[in-house]
Amino acid sequence: MRMWNVFKTRIRSLLLRKRAEMELDEELRVHIEREIERKVKSGSSTEDARCEAEREFGGLERLKEECRDARGWQLLDALMQDARYGLRVLLRAPAFLFAVVLMLGIGIGANTAIFSVLNAVLIRPLPYPASDALVGVFNRFVIQGQVFEDAALSPGMYAACKDSASAFESFGVWTSGAATMTGMGDP
Amino acid sequence: MSGDTDLLSGTLDLLILQTIALEPMHGWAVAQRIQVISRDLLKVQQGSLYPALHRLENQGWIQSEWGASDNKRRAKYYSLTRAGKKQLAKETLKWQRLSSGVNLVLGQRVLARS
């Protein structure tokens, strides 16, 4: 219930800024009038009463500002002002604006490009059937205390592995290498 | 608040809530009522009254409505919401604890002197 009331007040002060502003004016005016009446009743002249009542109010504009602050209009006001100011400053320095836009553009573009590569290579599943069941087996052996990692596989060993590796559904080999293409046609 | 009766912050809120709890009132009447009931000890200045009213309304403790006043002029009437009633009870308790605490300490000083 309280939240609803707060919400209502805020929305109203946002949407009906003009009206809220007028209401604030009127509220304060009513107060001054009352105060003048009271002073007149207790014997001052109308002029004196008006002067005194207005003086008691202190700075009317400052008071209004404080009331607006209390209602939380200020935040949006300040935000809008900052946005407008920022825009104006940028438009006043077009070269800077251009540089900034270019830098941001290149930055975002580079990020997107790198991410699309990483996404294809590392994150997305491999383009094979049942790719989550795919495992790598590497050849590693020790001769007289020296360890050989990722050693090459002889055709005989491949045949032996393929026959005896019953833990796997099937077994294949791959090798990596580089090639230079010089033209079209069969090698 | 004025002069030598500078109030602790938060006390004005408590006074406003209590005053409005009696009946819906416009700003000027709230100030008058506080001054009269406190036998002129407390004088609420407009400079702090209206921001406080708007703040309390923004917090949902009081609500306002335009209505006709005694001599058929429009005035903005403030009244307590349900949350405001709870807040008033809470603030009153807080104030009572604070003031009795301070009184106890001051009383001790008087006792120690005599």
Short mmCIF file of C-alpha atoms in Angstrom, two decimals:
data_model
loop_
_atom_site.label_atom_id
_atom_site.label_comp_id
_atom_site.label_asym_id
_atom_site.label_seq_id
_atom_site.Cartn_x
_atom_site.Cartn_y
_atom_site.Cartn_z
CA MET A 1 0.00 0.00 0.00
CA ARG A 2 2.78 2.35 0.96
CA MET A 3 4.80 1.35 -2.06
CA TRP A 4 1.78 2.06 -4.23
CA ASN A 5 1.36 5.51 -2.75
CA VAL A 6 5.01 6.32 -3.23
CA PHE A 7 4.81 5.05 -6.79
CA LYS A 8 1.73 7.16 -7.46
CA THR A 9 3.34 10.31 -6.10
CA ARG A 10 6.48 9.79 -8.15
CA ILE A 11 4.61 9.06 -11.36
CA ARG A 12 2.39 12.04 -10.83
CA SER A 13 5.30 14.34 -10.21
CA LEU A 14 7.00 13.02 -13.32
CA LEU A 15 4.05 13.16 -15.70
CA LEU A 16 2.38 16.20 -14.34
CA ARG A 17 5.40 18.36 -13.72
CA LYS A 18 3.62 21.54 -14.69
CA ARG A 19 0.65 20.78 -12.52
CA ALA A 20 2.79 19.75 -9.58
CA GLU A 21 4.72 22.96 -9.99
CA MET A 22 1.50 25.00 -10.01
CA GLU A 23 0.24 23.16 -6.97
CA LEU A 24 3.46 23.94 -5.15
CA ASP A 25 3.10 27.61 -6.05
CA GLU A 26 -0.47 27.67 -4.87
CA GLU A 27 0.29 25.81 -1.68
CA LEU A 28 2.93 28.35 -0.73
CA ARG A 29 0.73 31.26 -1.80
CA VAL A 30 -2.08 29.99 0.40
CA HIS A 31 0.35 29.87 3.27
CA ILE A 32 1.49 33.46 2.75
CA GLU A 33 -2.09 34.68 2.52
CA ARG A 34 -2.99 32.98 5.77
CA GLU A 35 0.02 34.40 7.46
CA ILE A 36 -0.85 37.91 6.26
CA GLU A 37 -4.40 37.52 7.55
CA ARG A 38 -3.16 36.39 10.91
CA LYS A 39 -0.79 39.32 11.17
CA VAL A 40 -3.49 41.80 10.10
CA LYS A 41 -5.81 40.38 12.73
CA SER A 42 -3.18 40.90 15.36
CA GLY A 43 -2.85 44.54 14.38
CA SER A 44 -0.28 45.12 11.61
CA SER A 45 -1.06 46.99 8.44
CA THR A 46 -1.60 44.93 5.30
CA GLU A 47 1.64 46.16 3.78
CA ASP A 48 3.72 45.36 6.84
CA ALA A 49 2.08 41.99 7.15
CA ARG A 50 2.83 41.10 3.53
CA CYS A 51 6.46 42.18 3.84
CA GLU A 52 6.92 40.26 7.03
CA ALA A 53 5.22 37.13 5.79
CA GLU A 54 7.33 37.09 2.67
CA ARG A 55 10.48 37.70 4.63
CA GLU A 56 9.69 34.82 6.95
CA PHE A 57 9.56 32.58 3.94
CA GLY A 58 13.15 33.30 3.16
CA GLY A 59 14.07 32.70 -0.44
CA LEU A 60 10.91 31.44 -2.11
CA GLU A 61 12.81 29.93 -5.01
CA ARG A 62 15.18 28.12 -2.71
CA LEU A 63 12.27 26.77 -0.72
CA LYS A 64 10.63 25.50 -3.90
CA GLU A 65 13.89 23.90 -4.90
CA GLU A 66 14.01 22.09 -1.56
CA CYS A 67 10.43 20.89 -2.00
CA ARG A 68 11.28 19.56 -5.44
CA ASP A 69 14.31 17.83 -3.97
CA ALA A 70 12.11 16.24 -1.34
CA ARG A 71 9.90 14.84 -4.08
CA GLY A 72 12.76 13.30 -5.97
CA TRP A 73 12.21 15.19 -9.22
CA GLN A 74 15.75 16.39 -9.09
CA LEU A 75 17.34 13.14 -10.14
CA LEU A 76 15.67 13.01 -13.52
CA ASP A 77 16.21 16.71 -14.05
CA ALA A 78 19.89 16.38 -13.38
CA LEU A 79 20.13 13.36 -15.65
CA MET A 80 18.48 15.19 -18.54
CA GLN A 81 20.68 18.20 -18.00
CA ASP A 82 23.80 16.07 -18.03
CA ALA A 83 22.74 14.29 -21.19
CA ARG A 84 22.00 17.55 -22.98
CA TYR A 85 25.25 19.07 -21.81
CA GLY A 86 27.24 16.04 -22.93
CA LEU A 87 25.63 16.14 -26.36
CA ARG A 88 26.36 19.84 -26.76
CA VAL A 89 30.00 19.42 -25.81
CA LEU A 90 30.41 16.56 -28.25
CA LEU A 91 28.81 18.49 -31.10
CA ARG A 92 31.09 21.41 -30.42
CA ALA A 93 34.15 19.20 -31.06
CA PRO A 94 33.29 17.14 -34.16
CA ALA A 95 36.85 15.84 -34.66
CA PHE A 96 36.87 14.44 -31.14
CA LEU A 97 33.40 13.01 -31.63
CA PHE A 98 34.58 11.33 -34.84
CA ALA A 99 37.65 9.88 -33.12
CA VAL A 100 35.58 8.57 -30.25
CA VAL A 101 33.00 6.98 -32.52
CA LEU A 102 35.75 5.43 -34.65
CA MET A 103 37.57 4.06 -31.62
CA LEU A 104 34.43 2.61 -30.12
CA GLY A 105 33.48 1.17 -33.51
CA ILE A 106 36.84 -0.50 -34.02
CA GLY A 107 36.87 -1.78 -30.46
CA ILE A 108 33.41 -3.28 -30.67
CA GLY A 109 34.13 -4.68 -34.15
CA ALA A 110 37.38 -6.34 -33.06
CA ASN A 111 35.70 -7.86 -30.04
CA THR A 112 32.87 -9.22 -32.13
CA ALA A 113 35.27 -10.71 -34.69
CA ILE A 114 37.43 -12.41 -32.06
CA PHE A 115 34.45 -13.68 -30.20
CA SER A 116 32.90 -15.21 -33.31
CA VAL A 117 36.13 -17.14 -33.97
CA LEU A 118 36.44 -18.28 -30.35
CA ASN A 119 32.79 -19.23 -30.31
CA ALA A 120 33.19 -21.42 -33.40
CA VAL A 121 36.49 -22.96 -32.31
CA LEU A 122 36.19 -23.41 -28.56
CA ILE A 123 32.68 -22.96 -27.35
CA ARG A 124 30.39 -24.55 -29.88
CA PRO A 125 30.43 -28.39 -30.10
CA LEU A 126 32.59 -30.04 -32.76
CA PRO A 127 30.81 -30.63 -36.07
CA TYR A 128 30.88 -34.45 -35.73
CA PRO A 129 28.09 -36.85 -34.82
CA ALA A 130 27.99 -37.53 -31.04
CA SER A 131 30.76 -34.98 -30.56
CA ASP A 132 30.36 -35.10 -26.80
CA ALA A 133 31.51 -38.76 -26.85
CA LEU A 134 34.68 -37.82 -28.72
CA VAL A 135 37.93 -38.17 -26.76
CA GLY A 136 41.57 -37.70 -27.65
CA VAL A 137 44.18 -40.43 -27.02
CA PHE A 138 47.81 -39.36 -27.07
CA ASN A 139 50.90 -41.47 -27.48
CA ARG A 140 53.29 -41.10 -24.56
CA PHE A 141 56.18 -43.41 -23.68
CA VAL A 142 59.31 -43.53 -21.55
CA ILE A 143 62.67 -44.85 -22.74
CA GLN A 144 65.39 -45.06 -20.08
CA GLY A 145 63.76 -42.40 -17.95
CA GLN A 146 63.22 -39.97 -20.82
CA VAL A 147 59.59 -39.10 -21.50
CA PHE A 148 58.27 -38.66 -25.02
CA GLU A 149 54.99 -36.76 -25.22
CA ASP A 150 52.64 -36.83 -28.21
CA ALA A 151 54.93 -39.16 -30.03
CA ALA A 152 54.23 -40.18 -33.59
CA LEU A 153 52.28 -43.41 -34.20
CA SER A 154 53.61 -46.09 -36.51
CA PRO A 155 51.14 -47.87 -38.82
CA GLY A 156 51.75 -51.11 -36.93
CA MET A 157 50.95 -49.53 -33.60
CA TYR A 158 47.80 -47.99 -35.07
CA ALA A 159 46.66 -51.42 -36.23
CA ALA A 160 47.37 -52.91 -32.80
CA CYS A 161 45.52 -50.09 -31.02
CA LYS A 162 42.53 -50.33 -33.35
CA ASP A 163 42.19 -54.05 -32.69
CA SER A 164 42.75 -54.01 -28.94
CA ALA A 165 41.12 -50.71 -27.89
CA SER A 166 37.82 -52.24 -26.83
CA ALA A 167 36.98 -49.25 -24.61
CA PHE A 168 36.19 -47.19 -27.71
CA GLU A 169 33.43 -47.62 -30.23
CA SER A 170 35.84 -46.87 -33.03
CA PHE A 171 39.35 -45.61 -33.35
CA GLY A 172 40.97 -43.25 -35.82
CA VAL A 173 44.09 -41.14 -36.16
CA TRP A 174 44.71 -37.59 -37.13
CA THR A 175 47.80 -35.60 -37.85
CA SER A 176 48.33 -31.92 -38.12
CA GLY A 177 50.49 -30.25 -40.69
CA ALA A 178 50.85 -27.24 -42.90
CA ALA A 179 50.62 -27.00 -46.63
CA THR A 180 51.23 -24.27 -49.13
CA MET A 181 48.81 -24.01 -52.02
CA THR A 182 50.40 -22.91 -55.26
CA GLY A 183 47.62 -23.50 -57.76
CA MET A 184 44.46 -25.38 -58.67
CA GLY A 185 44.43 -28.96 -59.92
CA ASP A 186 45.24 -32.45 -58.67
CA PRO A 187 48.64 -32.87 -57.00
CA MET B 1 12.73 25.51 13.64
CA SER B 2 13.91 28.82 14.93
CA GLY B 3 16.24 30.38 17.37
CA ASP B 4 17.08 28.60 20.57
CA THR B 5 14.63 25.78 20.01
CA ASP B 6 16.62 24.16 17.27
CA LEU B 7 15.20 20.69 16.95
CA LEU B 8 17.05 17.49 16.45
CA SER B 9 16.79 16.29 12.90
CA GLY B 10 13.84 13.97 12.50
CA THR B 11 11.91 15.63 15.29
CA LEU B 12 10.08 17.91 12.88
CA ASP B 13 8.84 14.84 11.00
CA LEU B 14 7.55 13.41 14.25
CA LEU B 15 5.76 16.66 15.14
CA ILE B 16 4.16 16.89 11.71
CA LEU B 17 2.99 13.28 11.77
CA GLN B 18 1.50 13.72 15.24
CA THR B 19 -0.24 16.97 14.31
CA ILE B 20 -1.74 15.58 11.13
CA ALA B 21 -2.83 12.43 12.95
CA LEU B 22 -5.44 14.50 14.80
CA GLU B 23 -7.15 15.63 11.59
CA PRO B 24 -6.23 16.46 7.97
CA MET B 25 -4.59 19.87 7.84
CA HIS B 26 -2.91 22.26 5.44
CA GLY B 27 0.66 23.43 5.90
CA TRP B 28 -0.05 26.73 7.57
CA ALA B 29 -2.38 25.09 10.10
CA VAL B 30 0.25 22.48 10.93
CA ALA B 31 2.76 25.20 11.78
CA GLN B 32 0.19 27.12 13.84
CA ARG B 33 -0.99 24.04 15.67
CA ILE B 34 2.53 23.02 16.64
CA GLN B 35 3.25 26.53 17.89
CA VAL B 36 0.04 26.76 19.90
CA ILE B 37 0.21 23.30 21.44
CA SER B 38 3.87 23.78 22.40
CA ARG B 39 2.90 27.12 24.00
CA ASP B 40 5.14 29.02 21.61
CA LEU B 41 8.18 26.99 22.60
CA LEU B 42 8.38 25.51 19.14
CA LYS B 43 8.08 27.65 16.06
CA VAL B 44 8.11 25.80 12.77
CA GLN B 45 9.56 27.81 9.96
CA GLN B 46 8.13 27.57 6.49
CA GLY B 47 11.60 27.00 5.17
CA SER B 48 11.69 23.59 6.79
CA LEU B 49 7.95 22.83 7.00
CA TYR B 50 7.18 22.48 3.30
CA PRO B 51 10.22 20.44 2.31
CA ALA B 52 9.41 18.15 5.24
CA LEU B 53 5.77 17.80 4.14
CA HIS B 54 6.80 16.95 0.62
CA ARG B 55 9.42 14.53 1.83
CA LEU B 56 6.94 12.76 4.09
CA GLU B 57 4.49 12.52 1.22
CA ASN B 58 7.18 11.18 -1.04
CA GLN B 59 7.92 8.51 1.53
CA GLY B 60 4.27 7.53 1.58
CA TRP B 61 3.61 8.44 5.20
CA ILE B 62 1.20 11.25 4.44
CA GLN B 63 -1.03 11.99 1.49
CA SER B 64 -2.38 15.27 0.20
CA GLU B 65 -5.65 16.36 -1.25
CA TRP B 66 -6.93 19.73 -2.36
CA GLY B 67 -10.02 20.75 -0.46
CA ALA B 68 -12.00 23.78 0.52
CA SER B 69 -10.88 25.39 3.73
CA ASP B 70 -13.05 27.09 6.35
CA ASN B 71 -13.78 30.16 4.24
CA LYS B 72 -14.25 28.25 1.00
CA ARG B 73 -10.78 28.74 -0.37
CA ARG B 74 -8.73 25.95 -1.81
CA ALA B 75 -5.97 24.53 0.34
CA LYS B 76 -3.84 21.44 0.22
CA TYR B 77 -4.79 19.13 3.05
CA TYR B 78 -2.40 16.55 4.36
CA SER B 79 -3.53 13.42 6.13
CA LEU B 80 -1.81 10.39 7.60
CA THR B 81 -1.64 7.15 5.62
CA ARG B 82 -1.69 3.75 7.25
CA ALA B 83 2.08 3.49 6.86
CA GLY B 84 2.28 6.97 8.40
CA LYS B 85 0.43 5.77 11.49
CA LYS B 86 2.94 2.97 11.92
CA GLN B 87 5.79 5.38 11.39
CA LEU B 88 4.33 7.75 13.95
CA ALA B 89 4.19 4.98 16.55
CA LYS B 90 7.74 3.99 15.76
CA GLU B 91 9.07 7.54 15.87
CA THR B 92 7.20 8.31 19.09
CA LEU B 93 8.76 5.32 20.80
CA LYS B 94 12.17 6.34 19.53
CA TRP B 95 11.74 9.86 20.81
CA GLN B 96 10.53 8.70 24.23
CA ARG B 97 13.55 6.45 24.59
CA LEU B 98 15.91 9.21 23.52
CA SER B 99 14.41 11.90 25.72
CA SER B 100 14.14 9.73 28.82
CA GLY B 101 17.72 8.64 28.27
CA VAL B 102 18.91 12.21 28.03
CA ASN B 103 16.80 13.20 31.05
CA LEU B 104 18.29 10.40 33.12
CA VAL B 105 21.80 11.52 32.30
CA LEU B 106 21.00 15.18 33.01
CA GLY B 107 19.18 14.23 36.23
CA GLN B 108 22.24 12.39 37.40
CA ARG B 109 24.32 15.48 36.92
CA VAL B 110 21.91 17.49 39.06
CA LEU B 111 21.93 14.79 41.73
CA ALA B 112 25.70 14.61 41.72
CA ARG B 113 25.94 18.33 42.26
CA SER B 114 23.49 18.58 45.12
#
